[in-house]
Coordinates of C-alpha atoms in Angstrom, one line a residue:
M1 CA 76.5 92.2 48.4
T2 CA 77.7 88.7 49.1
D3 CA 79.2 87.6 45.8
P4 CA 83.0 88.4 45.9
R5 CA 82.8 89.0 42.1
D6 CA 80.8 92.1 42.9
R7 CA 83.4 93.3 45.4
L8 CA 86.6 92.6 43.4
I9 CA 87.7 95.5 41.1
V10 CA 90.5 94.7 38.7
G11 CA 92.8 97.6 37.9
L12 CA 93.5 97.9 34.2
D13 CA 96.8 99.6 34.9
V14 CA 98.2 98.8 31.4
P15 CA 99.6 101.0 28.7
D16 CA 97.1 100.6 25.8
I17 CA 93.6 99.5 24.9
R18 CA 94.8 96.3 23.2
T19 CA 96.4 95.0 26.4
A20 CA 93.4 96.1 28.5
T21 CA 91.0 94.3 26.1
Q22 CA 93.2 91.2 26.4
V23 CA 93.0 91.3 30.2
V24 CA 89.2 91.7 30.1
G25 CA 88.9 88.8 27.7
E26 CA 91.2 86.5 29.6
L27 CA 89.2 87.1 32.8
G28 CA 85.9 86.5 31.1
N29 CA 83.0 86.3 33.6
T30 CA 85.4 85.8 36.5
V31 CA 85.4 89.5 37.2
G32 CA 82.8 92.1 36.2
Y33 CA 84.3 95.3 37.7
F34 CA 87.3 97.2 36.2
K35 CA 89.2 100.3 37.2
I36 CA 90.5 102.7 34.6
G37 CA 93.1 105.2 35.8
Y38 CA 95.4 107.8 34.3
Q39 CA 97.6 105.5 32.4
L40 CA 94.7 104.0 30.3
V41 CA 92.5 107.1 30.2
F42 CA 95.1 109.0 28.2
T43 CA 95.3 106.2 25.6
G44 CA 91.5 105.8 24.9
G45 CA 90.4 104.5 28.3
L46 CA 87.1 106.5 28.3
E47 CA 86.0 104.9 25.0
L48 CA 86.9 101.5 26.6
A49 CA 84.9 102.5 29.6
R50 CA 81.8 103.1 27.5
D51 CA 82.3 99.8 25.7
L52 CA 82.6 97.9 29.0
V53 CA 79.4 99.5 30.3
K54 CA 77.6 98.4 27.1
D55 CA 78.9 94.9 27.7
G56 CA 77.4 94.8 31.2
K57 CA 80.6 95.4 33.1
R58 CA 80.9 98.0 35.8
V59 CA 83.6 100.7 35.6
F60 CA 85.5 102.5 38.3
L61 CA 87.1 105.7 36.9
D62 CA 90.0 106.5 39.1
L63 CA 90.6 110.1 38.0
K64 CA 91.1 111.7 41.5
L65 CA 89.5 115.0 40.5
L66 CA 90.6 118.1 42.3
D67 CA 90.1 121.6 41.0
I68 CA 87.9 124.7 41.6
D69 CA 84.3 123.9 42.4
N70 CA 82.8 124.6 39.0
T71 CA 85.5 122.5 37.2
V72 CA 84.9 119.5 39.5
A73 CA 81.1 119.7 39.0
K74 CA 81.5 119.9 35.2
G75 CA 83.9 116.9 35.3
V76 CA 81.4 114.9 37.2
E77 CA 78.6 115.8 34.8
S78 CA 80.8 114.5 31.9
V79 CA 81.6 111.3 33.7
L80 CA 77.9 110.7 34.2
A81 CA 77.6 110.4 30.4
V82 CA 80.1 107.6 30.4
G83 CA 78.0 105.4 32.6
A84 CA 80.7 104.6 35.2
S85 CA 79.6 103.2 38.5
M86 CA 82.4 104.8 40.6
L87 CA 84.5 108.0 40.4
T88 CA 87.3 109.2 42.6
L89 CA 88.2 112.6 43.7
H90 CA 90.6 113.9 46.3
A91 CA 88.8 114.1 49.6
Y92 CA 89.0 117.9 50.0
P93 CA 85.7 119.2 51.5
K94 CA 84.9 121.8 48.9
A95 CA 85.6 119.5 46.0
M96 CA 83.5 116.7 47.6
R97 CA 80.5 119.1 48.1
S98 CA 80.7 120.2 44.5
A99 CA 80.9 116.7 43.2
V100 CA 78.0 115.5 45.4
A101 CA 75.8 118.4 44.1
A102 CA 76.6 117.5 40.5
A103 CA 75.8 113.8 40.9
R104 CA 72.7 114.2 43.0
G105 CA 69.9 112.0 41.8
T106 CA 72.2 109.6 39.9
D107 CA 73.6 106.2 40.8
L108 CA 77.3 107.3 40.5
C109 CA 79.2 106.4 43.7
L110 CA 81.6 109.2 44.5
L111 CA 84.7 108.1 46.4
G112 CA 87.0 110.4 48.3
V113 CA 90.6 109.5 48.1
T114 CA 92.1 109.8 51.6
V115 CA 95.9 109.0 51.7
L116 CA 97.5 107.1 48.9
T117 CA 98.6 103.6 49.8
S118 CA 102.0 104.4 48.5
M119 CA 102.5 107.1 51.2
D120 CA 103.6 106.8 54.8
E121 CA 104.2 109.3 57.6
N122 CA 107.5 110.5 56.1
D123 CA 105.8 111.2 52.7
L124 CA 103.0 113.2 54.4
R125 CA 105.6 115.2 56.3
E126 CA 107.4 116.0 53.1
A127 CA 104.1 117.1 51.6
G128 CA 103.5 119.5 54.4
Y129 CA 101.0 117.5 56.5
G130 CA 101.6 117.3 60.3
E131 CA 99.4 114.3 60.8
T132 CA 99.9 110.6 60.6
P133 CA 98.3 108.7 57.7
A134 CA 95.7 107.3 60.2
A135 CA 94.8 110.7 61.6
L136 CA 94.4 112.3 58.1
V137 CA 92.4 109.4 56.8
A138 CA 90.0 109.7 59.8
R139 CA 89.6 113.4 59.2
R140 CA 88.9 112.9 55.5
A141 CA 86.4 110.1 56.4
E142 CA 84.4 112.5 58.7
Q143 CA 84.4 115.2 56.0
A144 CA 83.3 112.7 53.3
R145 CA 80.4 111.6 55.4
A146 CA 79.4 115.1 56.1
A147 CA 79.5 116.0 52.4
G148 CA 77.3 113.1 51.4
M149 CA 79.9 111.1 49.5
G150 CA 79.2 107.5 48.4
G151 CA 82.4 106.2 50.0
L152 CA 86.1 106.5 50.5
V153 CA 89.3 105.0 49.2
C154 CA 91.8 104.1 51.9
A155 CA 94.4 101.5 52.8
A156 CA 92.9 98.3 54.2
T157 CA 94.9 98.9 57.3
E158 CA 92.7 101.9 58.0
A159 CA 89.4 100.2 56.9
T160 CA 88.2 99.4 60.4
A161 CA 88.6 102.9 61.7
V162 CA 87.0 104.3 58.5
R163 CA 84.1 101.9 58.8
R164 CA 83.6 103.0 62.4
I165 CA 83.3 106.6 61.3
V166 CA 81.2 106.3 58.1
G167 CA 78.8 103.5 59.3
P168 CA 77.6 100.4 57.4
D169 CA 76.2 102.0 54.2
M170 CA 79.1 103.9 52.6
A171 CA 81.6 102.1 50.3
V172 CA 85.1 101.5 51.7
V173 CA 87.3 100.7 48.7
T174 CA 90.8 99.4 49.5
P175 CA 93.7 99.1 47.0
G176 CA 97.1 97.7 48.1
I177 CA 95.8 94.2 48.3
R178 CA 98.6 91.7 48.5
F179 CA 99.0 88.1 49.8
A180 CA 101.6 87.7 52.6
G181 CA 105.1 87.3 51.2
S182 CA 104.2 88.6 47.7
D183 CA 105.9 91.6 46.1
Q184 CA 104.5 94.8 47.5
G185 CA 105.8 97.0 44.6
D186 CA 105.4 100.7 45.6
Q187 CA 102.6 100.0 48.1
K188 CA 103.5 100.7 51.7
R189 CA 100.2 99.9 53.6
V190 CA 98.9 96.5 52.4
M191 CA 96.7 93.6 53.5
A192 CA 95.5 90.2 52.2
P193 CA 92.0 90.0 50.6
R194 CA 90.2 88.1 53.3
Q195 CA 91.7 90.3 56.0
A196 CA 90.7 93.5 54.1
L197 CA 87.1 92.4 53.9
E198 CA 87.0 91.5 57.6
A199 CA 88.5 94.9 58.4
G200 CA 85.5 96.6 56.9
A201 CA 86.3 97.0 53.2
S202 CA 83.3 96.8 50.8
H203 CA 85.4 96.5 47.6
L204 CA 89.0 95.5 46.9
V205 CA 91.0 97.0 44.0
V206 CA 93.7 94.6 42.7
G207 CA 95.9 95.5 39.8
R208 CA 99.4 94.1 39.3
P209 CA 98.8 90.8 41.3
I210 CA 96.3 89.9 38.6
V211 CA 97.3 91.9 35.5
A212 CA 101.0 91.0 35.7
S213 CA 100.3 87.3 36.4
G214 CA 101.2 84.6 33.9
D215 CA 97.7 83.2 34.4
R216 CA 95.3 86.2 35.1
R217 CA 92.2 84.1 35.5
E218 CA 93.8 81.8 38.0
A219 CA 95.2 84.8 39.9
A220 CA 91.8 86.3 40.1
E221 CA 90.3 83.0 41.2
Q222 CA 92.8 82.8 44.0
I223 CA 91.9 86.2 45.3
L224 CA 88.2 85.4 45.0
A225 CA 88.7 82.2 46.9
D226 CA 90.4 84.1 49.7
M227 CA 87.6 86.6 49.8
R228 CA 85.1 83.8 50.2
R229 CA 86.8 82.8 53.4
S230 CA 86.0 86.1 55.1
T231 CA 83.6 85.9 58.0

């Protein structure tokens, strides 16, 4: 997977289908991978996902599933009908095992969400965890590998450690991609595109730096150019 366009996932974190369609249209063939999360799913995002797949685009459904085993499995089965390439769930061992069983024999890449990039050690402590983000991410990575997951979502700052745990074949998907000096928004653990790839990321998720740009295609091209500089 050497073409950066296969590794850059644009987050369609917008309020409605009209805006999402506009973003996709403006980017054209520059980008062929799109993430659809809660904000868009609740306003027709699943229908858009099906349309994107029909148009030859790849879709990453960022739904972060977590429920009892049967509900997770049935959710995965429903997602398979959409044709998405990637699906997230929280990296709890039982949920991951249920999802893997439901997706067995398909091309759906299941991604375990480790620690959200908007969270730091204080946030984890408030949530009742006694570990640092790095320690919890490492534990979740080991559990995801054991469950047979397709990959993980983690901050780029943890990508090297995760890659060391999961080996060369699992996907390591990193949000929180920002150029130095740019607005980090609510992200707390960030890294530039080239650095993230060199740290071990297989895919980069970029939302606001592209979607909120005055020239979305140019913003995507700048990120792709930086990705091409990775060694």
